Amino acid sequence: NAGVMQNPRHLVRRRGQEARLRCSPMKGHSHVYWYRQLPEEGLKFMVYLQKENIIDESGMPKERFSAEFPKEGPSILRIQQVVRGDSAAYFCASSPLRQGLTSGANVLTFGAGSRLTVL
Amino acid sequence: GEDVEQSLFLSVREGDSSVINCTYTDSSSTYLYWYKQEPGAGLQLLTYIFSNMDMKQDQRLTVLLNKKDKHLSLRIADTQTGDSAIYFCAERGGSQGNLIFGKGTKLSVKP
């Protein structure tokens, strides 16, 4: 069981370029979550997806950020026209059940993160 | 809105007990979690507690929950240098039950 796989682990981009971060959930998990960790900060929720559906994107910036989880393949977090403030660690997590107040502990398993540096 | 607060730093000597504290605001939180993050790594779940429990023990870890004061603590007995890491408290909150994290407490263990 390979766990949650994220790549690339480190990504360097210049201002204005695009960043694509990939996440493969744990085997058997169909729910994916993206979190962002700014330097010296905790993790902030960005988006929650199931296959082919965005369930909750309340934490996503309104512009330049998008996420998808296609029927086949990994989930992708895409950041267009990156700026220095986008430099952060982006963590993906997965769970076997739908996140909700009555779904039990429904533990999230996190990947090792992708660290984006914008020059 | 929901908020989770933690002290930022804690330093202990090897062999002592560590107590990391956390306060949260969402009284409807059903589960509370402790995650550990080692340098350059992702988050590893340590333990969690259901909101109708006061205490949960798992080997060297003891979680105490005071629901009235919305206070959660993690006690690590016989702290080792390998326990040095950042510890995040998280509550299950929000309309979708998303995890809301504190900023993390950096635990330093001195030999």
mmCIF file with all atom_site columns, C-alpha atoms in Angstrom:
data_model
loop_
_atom_site.group_PDB
_atom_site.id
_atom_site.type_symbol
_atom_site.label_atom_id
_atom_site.label_alt_id
_atom_site.label_comp_id
_atom_site.label_asym_id
_atom_site.label_entity_id
_atom_site.label_seq_id
_atom_site.pdbx_PDB_ins_code
_atom_site.Cartn_x
_atom_site.Cartn_y
_atom_site.Cartn_z
_atom_site.occupancy
_atom_site.B_iso_or_equiv
_atom_site.pdbx_formal_charge
_atom_site.auth_seq_id
_atom_site.auth_comp_id
_atom_site.auth_asym_id
_atom_site.auth_atom_id
_atom_site.pdbx_PDB_model_num
ATOM 1   C CA . ASN A 1 1   ? 0.000   0.000  0.000   1.00 0.00 ? 1   ASN A CA 1
ATOM 2   C CA . ALA A 1 2   ? 1.882   3.002  -1.326  1.00 0.00 ? 2   ALA A CA 1
ATOM 3   C CA . GLY A 1 3   ? -0.033  5.628  0.627   1.00 0.00 ? 3   GLY A CA 1
ATOM 4   C CA . VAL A 1 4   ? -0.833  9.039  -0.810  1.00 0.00 ? 4   VAL A CA 1
ATOM 5   C CA . MET A 1 5   ? 1.658   9.905  -3.541  1.00 0.00 ? 5   MET A CA 1
ATOM 6   C CA . GLN A 1 6   ? 2.398   13.488 -4.467  1.00 0.00 ? 6   GLN A CA 1
ATOM 7   C CA . ASN A 1 7   ? 4.666   14.801 -7.174  1.00 0.00 ? 7   ASN A CA 1
ATOM 8   C CA . PRO A 1 8   ? 6.730   16.690 -7.742  1.00 0.00 ? 8   PRO A CA 1
ATOM 9   C CA . ARG A 1 9   ? 8.130   16.943 -4.218  1.00 0.00 ? 9   ARG A CA 1
ATOM 10  C CA . HIS A 1 10  ? 9.784   20.245 -5.077  1.00 0.00 ? 10  HIS A CA 1
ATOM 11  C CA . LEU A 1 11  ? 8.865   22.641 -7.849  1.00 0.00 ? 11  LEU A CA 1
ATOM 12  C CA . VAL A 1 12  ? 10.482  25.942 -8.752  1.00 0.00 ? 12  VAL A CA 1
ATOM 13  C CA . ARG A 1 13  ? 8.665   28.385 -10.995 1.00 0.00 ? 13  ARG A CA 1
ATOM 14  C CA . ARG A 1 14  ? 9.233   31.943 -12.113 1.00 0.00 ? 14  ARG A CA 1
ATOM 15  C CA . ARG A 1 15  ? 6.518   34.531 -11.666 1.00 0.00 ? 15  ARG A CA 1
ATOM 16  C CA . GLY A 1 16  ? 3.869   34.204 -14.368 1.00 0.00 ? 16  GLY A CA 1
ATOM 17  C CA . GLN A 1 17  ? 4.482   30.504 -15.067 1.00 0.00 ? 17  GLN A CA 1
ATOM 18  C CA . GLU A 1 18  ? 2.068   27.683 -14.345 1.00 0.00 ? 18  GLU A CA 1
ATOM 19  C CA . ALA A 1 19  ? 2.442   25.095 -11.599 1.00 0.00 ? 19  ALA A CA 1
ATOM 20  C CA . ARG A 1 20  ? 0.810   21.652 -11.721 1.00 0.00 ? 20  ARG A CA 1
ATOM 21  C CA . LEU A 1 21  ? 0.798   19.463 -8.663  1.00 0.00 ? 21  LEU A CA 1
ATOM 22  C CA . ARG A 1 22  ? -0.338  15.856 -8.789  1.00 0.00 ? 22  ARG A CA 1
ATOM 23  C CA . CYS A 1 23  ? -1.806  13.593 -6.151  1.00 0.00 ? 23  CYS A CA 1
ATOM 24  C CA . SER A 1 24  ? -2.648  9.898  -6.294  1.00 0.00 ? 24  SER A CA 1
ATOM 25  C CA . PRO A 1 25  ? -4.821  8.850  -3.350  1.00 0.00 ? 25  PRO A CA 1
ATOM 26  C CA . MET A 1 26  ? -4.400  5.706  -1.339  1.00 0.00 ? 26  MET A CA 1
ATOM 27  C CA . LYS A 1 27  ? -5.735  2.568  -2.952  1.00 0.00 ? 27  LYS A CA 1
ATOM 28  C CA . GLY A 1 28  ? -9.434  2.309  -2.223  1.00 0.00 ? 28  GLY A CA 1
ATOM 29  C CA . HIS A 1 29  ? -9.829  6.014  -1.411  1.00 0.00 ? 29  HIS A CA 1
ATOM 30  C CA . SER A 1 30  ? -12.044 8.054  -3.687  1.00 0.00 ? 30  SER A CA 1
ATOM 31  C CA . HIS A 1 31  ? -12.039 11.335 -1.748  1.00 0.00 ? 31  HIS A CA 1
ATOM 32  C CA . VAL A 1 32  ? -9.200  13.825 -2.156  1.00 0.00 ? 32  VAL A CA 1
ATOM 33  C CA . TYR A 1 33  ? -8.442  17.029 -0.264  1.00 0.00 ? 33  TYR A CA 1
ATOM 34  C CA . TRP A 1 34  ? -5.886  19.743 -0.946  1.00 0.00 ? 34  TRP A CA 1
ATOM 35  C CA . TYR A 1 35  ? -4.399  21.868 1.818   1.00 0.00 ? 35  TYR A CA 1
ATOM 36  C CA . ARG A 1 36  ? -1.857  24.686 1.671   1.00 0.00 ? 36  ARG A CA 1
ATOM 37  C CA . GLN A 1 37  ? 0.746   25.382 4.316   1.00 0.00 ? 37  GLN A CA 1
ATOM 38  C CA . LEU A 1 38  ? 2.339   28.794 4.205   1.00 0.00 ? 38  LEU A CA 1
ATOM 39  C CA . PRO A 1 39  ? 5.658   29.282 6.043   1.00 0.00 ? 39  PRO A CA 1
ATOM 40  C CA . GLU A 1 40  ? 5.173   29.243 9.839   1.00 0.00 ? 40  GLU A CA 1
ATOM 41  C CA . GLU A 1 41  ? 1.440   28.591 9.400   1.00 0.00 ? 41  GLU A CA 1
ATOM 42  C CA . GLY A 1 42  ? -0.918  25.702 9.881   1.00 0.00 ? 42  GLY A CA 1
ATOM 43  C CA . LEU A 1 43  ? -2.648  23.933 7.042   1.00 0.00 ? 43  LEU A CA 1
ATOM 44  C CA . LYS A 1 44  ? -5.505  25.724 5.324   1.00 0.00 ? 44  LYS A CA 1
ATOM 45  C CA . PHE A 1 45  ? -8.193  23.772 3.520   1.00 0.00 ? 45  PHE A CA 1
ATOM 46  C CA . MET A 1 46  ? -8.446  24.533 -0.179  1.00 0.00 ? 46  MET A CA 1
ATOM 47  C CA . VAL A 1 47  ? -10.674 22.024 -1.953  1.00 0.00 ? 47  VAL A CA 1
ATOM 48  C CA . TYR A 1 48  ? -12.362 18.640 -1.563  1.00 0.00 ? 48  TYR A CA 1
ATOM 49  C CA . LEU A 1 49  ? -13.007 16.432 -4.589  1.00 0.00 ? 49  LEU A CA 1
ATOM 50  C CA . GLN A 1 50  ? -14.453 13.100 -5.514  1.00 0.00 ? 50  GLN A CA 1
ATOM 51  C CA . LYS A 1 51  ? -13.927 11.477 -8.885  1.00 0.00 ? 51  LYS A CA 1
ATOM 52  C CA . GLU A 1 52  ? -15.078 13.979 -11.540 1.00 0.00 ? 52  GLU A CA 1
ATOM 53  C CA . ASN A 1 53  ? -16.732 16.208 -8.919  1.00 0.00 ? 53  ASN A CA 1
ATOM 54  C CA . ILE A 1 54  ? -15.699 19.206 -6.863  1.00 0.00 ? 54  ILE A CA 1
ATOM 55  C CA . ILE A 1 55  ? -17.566 18.880 -3.577  1.00 0.00 ? 55  ILE A CA 1
ATOM 56  C CA . ASP A 1 56  ? -16.266 21.892 -1.654  1.00 0.00 ? 56  ASP A CA 1
ATOM 57  C CA . GLU A 1 57  ? -13.971 24.582 -3.012  1.00 0.00 ? 57  GLU A CA 1
ATOM 58  C CA . SER A 1 58  ? -14.631 27.148 -0.309  1.00 0.00 ? 58  SER A CA 1
ATOM 59  C CA . GLY A 1 59  ? -10.902 27.486 0.457   1.00 0.00 ? 59  GLY A CA 1
ATOM 60  C CA . MET A 1 60  ? -9.719  28.016 -3.092  1.00 0.00 ? 60  MET A CA 1
ATOM 61  C CA . PRO A 1 61  ? -8.600  31.484 -4.177  1.00 0.00 ? 61  PRO A CA 1
ATOM 62  C CA . LYS A 1 62  ? -11.091 32.846 -6.672  1.00 0.00 ? 62  LYS A CA 1
ATOM 63  C CA . GLU A 1 63  ? -8.573  33.359 -9.454  1.00 0.00 ? 63  GLU A CA 1
ATOM 64  C CA . ARG A 1 64  ? -5.671  31.392 -10.930 1.00 0.00 ? 64  ARG A CA 1
ATOM 65  C CA . PHE A 1 65  ? -6.294  28.213 -8.886  1.00 0.00 ? 65  PHE A CA 1
ATOM 66  C CA . SER A 1 66  ? -8.180  25.169 -10.126 1.00 0.00 ? 66  SER A CA 1
ATOM 67  C CA . ALA A 1 67  ? -8.408  21.523 -9.185  1.00 0.00 ? 67  ALA A CA 1
ATOM 68  C CA . GLU A 1 68  ? -9.667  18.371 -10.826 1.00 0.00 ? 68  GLU A CA 1
ATOM 69  C CA . PHE A 1 69  ? -9.920  14.681 -10.066 1.00 0.00 ? 69  PHE A CA 1
ATOM 70  C CA . PRO A 1 70  ? -10.637 12.888 -13.339 1.00 0.00 ? 70  PRO A CA 1
ATOM 71  C CA . LYS A 1 71  ? -12.144 9.450  -13.695 1.00 0.00 ? 71  LYS A CA 1
ATOM 72  C CA . GLU A 1 72  ? -8.706  8.091  -14.540 1.00 0.00 ? 72  GLU A CA 1
ATOM 73  C CA . GLY A 1 73  ? -5.447  9.389  -13.181 1.00 0.00 ? 73  GLY A CA 1
ATOM 74  C CA . PRO A 1 74  ? -4.352  11.572 -10.295 1.00 0.00 ? 74  PRO A CA 1
ATOM 75  C CA . SER A 1 75  ? -5.919  14.696 -8.893  1.00 0.00 ? 75  SER A CA 1
ATOM 76  C CA . ILE A 1 76  ? -4.312  17.869 -10.219 1.00 0.00 ? 76  ILE A CA 1
ATOM 77  C CA . LEU A 1 77  ? -3.979  21.228 -8.490  1.00 0.00 ? 77  LEU A CA 1
ATOM 78  C CA . ARG A 1 78  ? -3.200  23.871 -11.072 1.00 0.00 ? 78  ARG A CA 1
ATOM 79  C CA . ILE A 1 79  ? -1.927  27.365 -10.343 1.00 0.00 ? 79  ILE A CA 1
ATOM 80  C CA . GLN A 1 80  ? -1.758  29.728 -13.273 1.00 0.00 ? 80  GLN A CA 1
ATOM 81  C CA . GLN A 1 81  ? 0.443   32.831 -13.461 1.00 0.00 ? 81  GLN A CA 1
ATOM 82  C CA . VAL A 1 82  ? 2.126   32.083 -10.156 1.00 0.00 ? 82  VAL A CA 1
ATOM 83  C CA . VAL A 1 83  ? 3.180   34.900 -7.825  1.00 0.00 ? 83  VAL A CA 1
ATOM 84  C CA . ARG A 1 84  ? 5.666   34.890 -4.943  1.00 0.00 ? 84  ARG A CA 1
ATOM 85  C CA . GLY A 1 85  ? 2.829   34.596 -2.439  1.00 0.00 ? 85  GLY A CA 1
ATOM 86  C CA . ASP A 1 86  ? 1.972   31.186 -3.877  1.00 0.00 ? 86  ASP A CA 1
ATOM 87  C CA . SER A 1 87  ? 5.233   29.782 -2.463  1.00 0.00 ? 87  SER A CA 1
ATOM 88  C CA . ALA A 1 88  ? 4.102   27.170 0.044   1.00 0.00 ? 88  ALA A CA 1
ATOM 89  C CA . ALA A 1 89  ? 3.838   23.472 0.730   1.00 0.00 ? 89  ALA A CA 1
ATOM 90  C CA . TYR A 1 90  ? 0.751   21.927 -0.846  1.00 0.00 ? 90  TYR A CA 1
ATOM 91  C CA . PHE A 1 91  ? -0.519  18.789 0.817   1.00 0.00 ? 91  PHE A CA 1
ATOM 92  C CA . CYS A 1 92  ? -2.948  16.282 -0.556  1.00 0.00 ? 92  CYS A CA 1
ATOM 93  C CA . ALA A 1 93  ? -4.926  13.911 1.636   1.00 0.00 ? 93  ALA A CA 1
ATOM 94  C CA . SER A 1 94  ? -7.361  11.118 0.883   1.00 0.00 ? 94  SER A CA 1
ATOM 95  C CA . SER A 1 95  ? -10.055 9.237  2.746   1.00 0.00 ? 95  SER A CA 1
ATOM 96  C CA . PRO A 1 96  ? -12.245 6.228  2.062   1.00 0.00 ? 96  PRO A CA 1
ATOM 97  C CA . LEU A 1 97  ? -15.510 7.935  2.988   1.00 0.00 ? 97  LEU A CA 1
ATOM 98  C CA . ARG A 1 98  ? -17.180 11.218 2.245   1.00 0.00 ? 98  ARG A CA 1
ATOM 99  C CA . GLN A 1 99  ? -16.104 13.880 4.679   1.00 0.00 ? 99  GLN A CA 1
ATOM 100 C CA . GLY A 1 100 ? -18.992 14.978 6.821   1.00 0.00 ? 100 GLY A CA 1
ATOM 101 C CA . LEU A 1 101 ? -20.066 15.548 10.338  1.00 0.00 ? 101 LEU A CA 1
ATOM 102 C CA . THR A 1 102 ? -21.574 12.076 10.711  1.00 0.00 ? 102 THR A CA 1
ATOM 103 C CA . SER A 1 103 ? -19.107 9.919  8.852   1.00 0.00 ? 103 SER A CA 1
ATOM 104 C CA . GLY A 1 104 ? -17.183 8.711  11.871  1.00 0.00 ? 104 GLY A CA 1
ATOM 105 C CA . ALA A 1 105 ? -13.554 9.591  12.413  1.00 0.00 ? 105 ALA A CA 1
ATOM 106 C CA . ASN A 1 106 ? -12.933 9.162  8.672   1.00 0.00 ? 106 ASN A CA 1
ATOM 107 C CA . VAL A 1 107 ? -9.241  9.707  9.096   1.00 0.00 ? 107 VAL A CA 1
ATOM 108 C CA . LEU A 1 108 ? -7.414  11.627 6.387   1.00 0.00 ? 108 LEU A CA 1
ATOM 109 C CA . THR A 1 109 ? -4.107  10.187 5.183   1.00 0.00 ? 109 THR A CA 1
ATOM 110 C CA . PHE A 1 110 ? -1.698  12.850 4.006   1.00 0.00 ? 110 PHE A CA 1
ATOM 111 C CA . GLY A 1 111 ? 0.958   12.766 1.349   1.00 0.00 ? 111 GLY A CA 1
ATOM 112 C CA . ALA A 1 112 ? 4.465   14.131 1.870   1.00 0.00 ? 112 ALA A CA 1
ATOM 113 C CA . GLY A 1 113 ? 3.579   17.398 0.137   1.00 0.00 ? 113 GLY A CA 1
ATOM 114 C CA . SER A 1 114 ? 4.772   19.381 -2.850  1.00 0.00 ? 114 SER A CA 1
ATOM 115 C CA . ARG A 1 115 ? 6.885   22.403 -2.054  1.00 0.00 ? 115 ARG A CA 1
ATOM 116 C CA . LEU A 1 116 ? 6.428   25.216 -4.540  1.00 0.00 ? 116 LEU A CA 1
ATOM 117 C CA . THR A 1 117 ? 8.963   28.023 -4.720  1.00 0.00 ? 117 THR A CA 1
ATOM 118 C CA . VAL A 1 118 ? 8.196   31.007 -6.912  1.00 0.00 ? 118 VAL A CA 1
ATOM 119 C CA . LEU A 1 119 ? 11.216  33.097 -7.875  1.00 0.00 ? 119 LEU A CA 1
ATOM 120 C CA . GLY B 2 1   ? -15.958 31.136 12.340  1.00 0.00 ? 1   GLY B CA 1
ATOM 121 C CA . GLU B 2 2   ? -13.880 28.179 13.409  1.00 0.00 ? 2   GLU B CA 1
ATOM 122 C CA . ASP B 2 3   ? -10.453 28.764 14.916  1.00 0.00 ? 3   ASP B CA 1
ATOM 123 C CA . VAL B 2 4   ? -7.864  26.524 16.522  1.00 0.00 ? 4   VAL B CA 1
ATOM 124 C CA . GLU B 2 5   ? -5.156  27.997 18.745  1.00 0.00 ? 5   GLU B CA 1
ATOM 125 C CA . GLN B 2 6   ? -1.921  26.433 19.938  1.00 0.00 ? 6   GLN B CA 1
ATOM 126 C CA . SER B 2 7   ? 1.213   27.737 21.586  1.00 0.00 ? 7   SER B CA 1
ATOM 127 C CA . LEU B 2 8   ? 4.007   27.850 19.020  1.00 0.00 ? 8   LEU B CA 1
ATOM 128 C CA . PHE B 2 9   ? 6.940   26.346 20.948  1.00 0.00 ? 9   PHE B CA 1
ATOM 129 C CA . LEU B 2 10  ? 7.623   23.820 23.688  1.00 0.00 ? 10  LEU B CA 1
ATOM 130 C CA . SER B 2 11  ? 11.012  22.658 24.930  1.00 0.00 ? 11  SER B CA 1
ATOM 131 C CA . VAL B 2 12  ? 11.504  19.672 27.242  1.00 0.00 ? 12  VAL B CA 1
ATOM 132 C CA . ARG B 2 13  ? 14.309  17.414 28.385  1.00 0.00 ? 13  ARG B CA 1
ATOM 133 C CA . GLU B 2 14  ? 14.570  13.828 27.224  1.00 0.00 ? 14  GLU B CA 1
ATOM 134 C CA . GLY B 2 15  ? 12.653  11.540 29.571  1.00 0.00 ? 15  GLY B CA 1
ATOM 135 C CA . ASP B 2 16  ? 10.292  14.258 30.796  1.00 0.00 ? 16  ASP B CA 1
ATOM 136 C CA . SER B 2 17  ? 6.607   14.456 29.872  1.00 0.00 ? 17  SER B CA 1
ATOM 137 C CA . SER B 2 18  ? 5.473   16.929 27.232  1.00 0.00 ? 18  SER B CA 1
ATOM 138 C CA . VAL B 2 19  ? 2.051   18.546 27.290  1.00 0.00 ? 19  VAL B CA 1
ATOM 139 C CA . ILE B 2 20  ? 0.839   20.339 24.173  1.00 0.00 ? 20  ILE B CA 1
ATOM 140 C CA . ASN B 2 21  ? -2.325  22.378 24.538  1.00 0.00 ? 21  ASN B CA 1
ATOM 141 C CA . CYS B 2 22  ? -4.941  23.447 22.037  1.00 0.00 ? 22  CYS B CA 1
ATOM 142 C CA . THR B 2 23  ? -8.167  25.439 22.176  1.00 0.00 ? 23  THR B CA 1
ATOM 143 C CA . TYR B 2 24  ? -10.886 25.394 19.553  1.00 0.00 ? 24  TYR B CA 1
ATOM 144 C CA . THR B 2 25  ? -14.039 27.368 18.984  1.00 0.00 ? 25  THR B CA 1
ATOM 145 C CA . ASP B 2 26  ? -16.515 25.132 17.155  1.00 0.00 ? 26  ASP B CA 1
ATOM 146 C CA . SER B 2 27  ? -18.645 23.495 19.835  1.00 0.00 ? 27  SER B CA 1
ATOM 147 C CA . SER B 2 28  ? -20.210 21.214 17.230  1.00 0.00 ? 28  SER B CA 1
ATOM 148 C CA . SER B 2 29  ? -16.883 19.545 16.434  1.00 0.00 ? 29  SER B CA 1
ATOM 149 C CA . THR B 2 30  ? -17.383 15.808 16.564  1.00 0.00 ? 30  THR B CA 1
ATOM 150 C CA . TYR B 2 31  ? -13.775 14.666 16.313  1.00 0.00 ? 31  TYR B CA 1
ATOM 151 C CA . LEU B 2 32  ? -10.481 16.249 17.313  1.00 0.00 ? 32  LEU B CA 1
ATOM 152 C CA . TYR B 2 33  ? -7.138  15.100 16.000  1.00 0.00 ? 33  TYR B CA 1
ATOM 153 C CA . TRP B 2 34  ? -3.448  15.320 16.687  1.00 0.00 ? 34  TRP B CA 1
ATOM 154 C CA . TYR B 2 35  ? -1.034  15.149 13.759  1.00 0.00 ? 35  TYR B CA 1
ATOM 155 C CA . LYS B 2 36  ? 2.773   15.112 13.804  1.00 0.00 ? 36  LYS B CA 1
ATOM 156 C CA . GLN B 2 37  ? 4.948   16.694 11.128  1.00 0.00 ? 37  GLN B CA 1
ATOM 157 C CA . GLU B 2 38  ? 8.657   15.980 10.960  1.00 0.00 ? 38  GLU B CA 1
ATOM 158 C CA . PRO B 2 39  ? 10.935  18.350 9.009   1.00 0.00 ? 39  PRO B CA 1
ATOM 159 C CA . GLY B 2 40  ? 10.266  18.225 5.278   1.00 0.00 ? 40  GLY B CA 1
ATOM 160 C CA . ALA B 2 41  ? 7.600   15.557 5.651   1.00 0.00 ? 41  ALA B CA 1
ATOM 161 C CA . GLY B 2 42  ? 3.841   15.304 5.489   1.00 0.00 ? 42  GLY B CA 1
ATOM 162 C CA . LEU B 2 43  ? 1.438   14.981 8.384   1.00 0.00 ? 43  LEU B CA 1
ATOM 163 C CA . GLN B 2 44  ? 1.190   11.730 10.262  1.00 0.00 ? 44  GLN B CA 1
ATOM 164 C CA . LEU B 2 45  ? -1.936  11.034 12.297  1.00 0.00 ? 45  LEU B CA 1
ATOM 165 C CA . LEU B 2 46  ? -1.043  10.356 15.923  1.00 0.00 ? 46  LEU B CA 1
ATOM 166 C CA . THR B 2 47  ? -4.431  9.954  17.519  1.00 0.00 ? 47  THR B CA 1
ATOM 167 C CA . TYR B 2 48  ? -7.962  11.319 17.573  1.00 0.00 ? 48  TYR B CA 1
ATOM 168 C CA . ILE B 2 49  ? -10.748 11.572 20.101  1.00 0.00 ? 49  ILE B CA 1
ATOM 169 C CA . PHE B 2 50  ? -14.510 11.621 19.749  1.00 0.00 ? 50  PHE B CA 1
ATOM 170 C CA . SER B 2 51  ? -16.158 14.603 21.371  1.00 0.00 ? 51  SER B CA 1
ATOM 171 C CA . ASN B 2 52  ? -18.154 12.532 23.877  1.00 0.00 ? 52  ASN B CA 1
ATOM 172 C CA . MET B 2 53  ? -14.945 11.198 25.431  1.00 0.00 ? 53  MET B CA 1
ATOM 173 C CA . ASP B 2 54  ? -12.856 12.887 28.110  1.00 0.00 ? 54  ASP B CA 1
ATOM 174 C CA . MET B 2 55  ? -9.668  10.935 27.700  1.00 0.00 ? 55  MET B CA 1
ATOM 175 C CA . LYS B 2 56  ? -7.963  8.540  25.346  1.00 0.00 ? 56  LYS B CA 1
ATOM 176 C CA . GLN B 2 57  ? -4.688  6.730  25.978  1.00 0.00 ? 57  GLN B CA 1
ATOM 177 C CA . ASP B 2 58  ? -2.502  5.072  23.385  1.00 0.00 ? 58  ASP B CA 1
ATOM 178 C CA . GLN B 2 59  ? 0.884   3.846  24.648  1.00 0.00 ? 59  GLN B CA 1
ATOM 179 C CA . ARG B 2 60  ? 2.918   6.992  25.483  1.00 0.00 ? 60  ARG B CA 1
ATOM 180 C CA . LEU B 2 61  ? 0.183   9.338  24.274  1.00 0.00 ? 61  LEU B CA 1
ATOM 181 C CA . THR B 2 62  ? -2.686  10.625 26.396  1.00 0.00 ? 62  THR B CA 1
ATOM 182 C CA . VAL B 2 63  ? -5.335  12.942 24.984  1.00 0.00 ? 63  VAL B CA 1
ATOM 183 C CA . LEU B 2 64  ? -7.512  14.953 27.353  1.00 0.00 ? 64  LEU B CA 1
ATOM 184 C CA . LEU B 2 65  ? -10.621 16.763 26.170  1.00 0.00 ? 65  LEU B CA 1
ATOM 185 C CA . ASN B 2 66  ? -12.482 19.411 28.163  1.00 0.00 ? 66  ASN B CA 1
ATOM 186 C CA . LYS B 2 67  ? -15.492 20.021 26.001  1.00 0.00 ? 67  LYS B CA 1
ATOM 187 C CA . LYS B 2 68  ? -16.924 22.718 28.267  1.00 0.00 ? 68  LYS B CA 1
ATOM 188 C CA . ASP B 2 69  ? -13.771 24.833 27.909  1.00 0.00 ? 69  ASP B CA 1
ATOM 189 C CA . LYS B 2 70  ? -13.095 23.617 24.334  1.00 0.00 ? 70  LYS B CA 1
ATOM 190 C CA . HIS B 2 71  ? -9.610  22.606 25.407  1.00 0.00 ? 71  HIS B CA 1
ATOM 191 C CA . LEU B 2 72  ? -7.635  19.666 24.084  1.00 0.00 ? 72  LEU B CA 1
ATOM 192 C CA . SER B 2 73  ? -4.236  18.478 25.233  1.00 0.00 ? 73  SER B CA 1
ATOM 193 C CA . LEU B 2 74  ? -1.724  15.880 24.134  1.00 0.00 ? 74  LEU B CA 1
ATOM 194 C CA . ARG B 2 75  ? 0.608   14.417 26.718  1.00 0.00 ? 75  ARG B CA 1
ATOM 195 C CA . ILE B 2 76  ? 3.679   12.499 25.587  1.00 0.00 ? 76  ILE B CA 1
ATOM 196 C CA . ALA B 2 77  ? 5.213   10.418 28.362  1.00 0.00 ? 77  ALA B CA 1
ATOM 197 C CA . ASP B 2 78  ? 8.979   9.746  28.479  1.00 0.00 ? 78  ASP B CA 1
ATOM 198 C CA . THR B 2 79  ? 9.655   12.153 25.618  1.00 0.00 ? 79  THR B CA 1
ATOM 199 C CA . GLN B 2 80  ? 12.464  11.086 23.293  1.00 0.00 ? 80  GLN B CA 1
ATOM 200 C CA . THR B 2 81  ? 14.606  13.081 20.855  1.00 0.00 ? 81  THR B CA 1
ATOM 201 C CA . GLY B 2 82  ? 12.710  11.343 18.046  1.00 0.00 ? 82  GLY B CA 1
ATOM 202 C CA . ASP B 2 83  ? 9.560   13.088 19.246  1.00 0.00 ? 83  ASP B CA 1
ATOM 203 C CA . SER B 2 84  ? 10.981  16.444 18.126  1.00 0.00 ? 84  SER B CA 1
ATOM 204 C CA . ALA B 2 85  ? 8.542   17.683 15.489  1.00 0.00 ? 85  ALA B CA 1
ATOM 205 C CA . ILE B 2 86  ? 5.644   20.054 14.937  1.00 0.00 ? 86  ILE B CA 1
ATOM 206 C CA . TYR B 2 87  ? 2.373   18.874 16.443  1.00 0.00 ? 87  TYR B CA 1
ATOM 207 C CA . PHE B 2 88  ? -0.889  20.040 14.916  1.00 0.00 ? 88  PHE B CA 1
ATOM 208 C CA . CYS B 2 89  ? -4.238  20.033 16.606  1.00 0.00 ? 89  CYS B CA 1
ATOM 209 C CA . ALA B 2 90  ? -7.241  19.835 14.255  1.00 0.00 ? 90  ALA B CA 1
ATOM 210 C CA . GLU B 2 91  ? -10.996 19.878 14.656  1.00 0.00 ? 91  GLU B CA 1
ATOM 211 C CA . ARG B 2 92  ? -13.633 18.534 12.332  1.00 0.00 ? 92  ARG B CA 1
ATOM 212 C CA . GLY B 2 93  ? -15.798 21.533 11.602  1.00 0.00 ? 93  GLY B CA 1
ATOM 213 C CA . GLY B 2 94  ? -17.435 23.628 8.942   1.00 0.00 ? 94  GLY B CA 1
ATOM 214 C CA . SER B 2 95  ? -20.475 22.820 6.876   1.00 0.00 ? 95  SER B CA 1
ATOM 215 C CA . GLN B 2 96  ? -18.649 20.004 5.069   1.00 0.00 ? 96  GLN B CA 1
ATOM 216 C CA . GLY B 2 97  ? -16.835 18.679 8.106   1.00 0.00 ? 97  GLY B CA 1
ATOM 217 C CA . ASN B 2 98  ? -13.416 19.759 6.861   1.00 0.00 ? 98  ASN B CA 1
ATOM 218 C CA . LEU B 2 99  ? -10.388 19.605 9.107   1.00 0.00 ? 99  LEU B CA 1
ATOM 219 C CA . ILE B 2 100 ? -9.373  22.954 10.601  1.00 0.00 ? 100 ILE B CA 1
ATOM 220 C CA . PHE B 2 101 ? -5.795  23.058 11.820  1.00 0.00 ? 101 PHE B CA 1
ATOM 221 C CA . GLY B 2 102 ? -3.950  25.111 14.382  1.00 0.00 ? 102 GLY B CA 1
ATOM 222 C CA . LYS B 2 103 ? -0.596  26.669 13.486  1.00 0.00 ? 103 LYS B CA 1
ATOM 223 C CA . GLY B 2 104 ? 1.291   23.850 15.168  1.00 0.00 ? 104 GLY B CA 1
ATOM 224 C CA . THR B 2 105 ? 3.469   23.550 18.262  1.00 0.00 ? 105 THR B CA 1
ATOM 225 C CA . LYS B 2 106 ? 7.155   22.952 17.646  1.00 0.00 ? 106 LYS B CA 1
ATOM 226 C CA . LEU B 2 107 ? 8.409   20.483 20.237  1.00 0.00 ? 107 LEU B CA 1
ATOM 227 C CA . SER B 2 108 ? 12.149  20.488 20.906  1.00 0.00 ? 108 SER B CA 1
ATOM 228 C CA . VAL B 2 109 ? 13.578  17.682 23.013  1.00 0.00 ? 109 VAL B CA 1
ATOM 229 C CA . LYS B 2 110 ? 16.952  18.316 24.600  1.00 0.00 ? 110 LYS B CA 1
ATOM 230 C CA . PRO B 2 111 ? 19.183  15.355 25.513  1.00 0.00 ? 111 PRO B CA 1
#
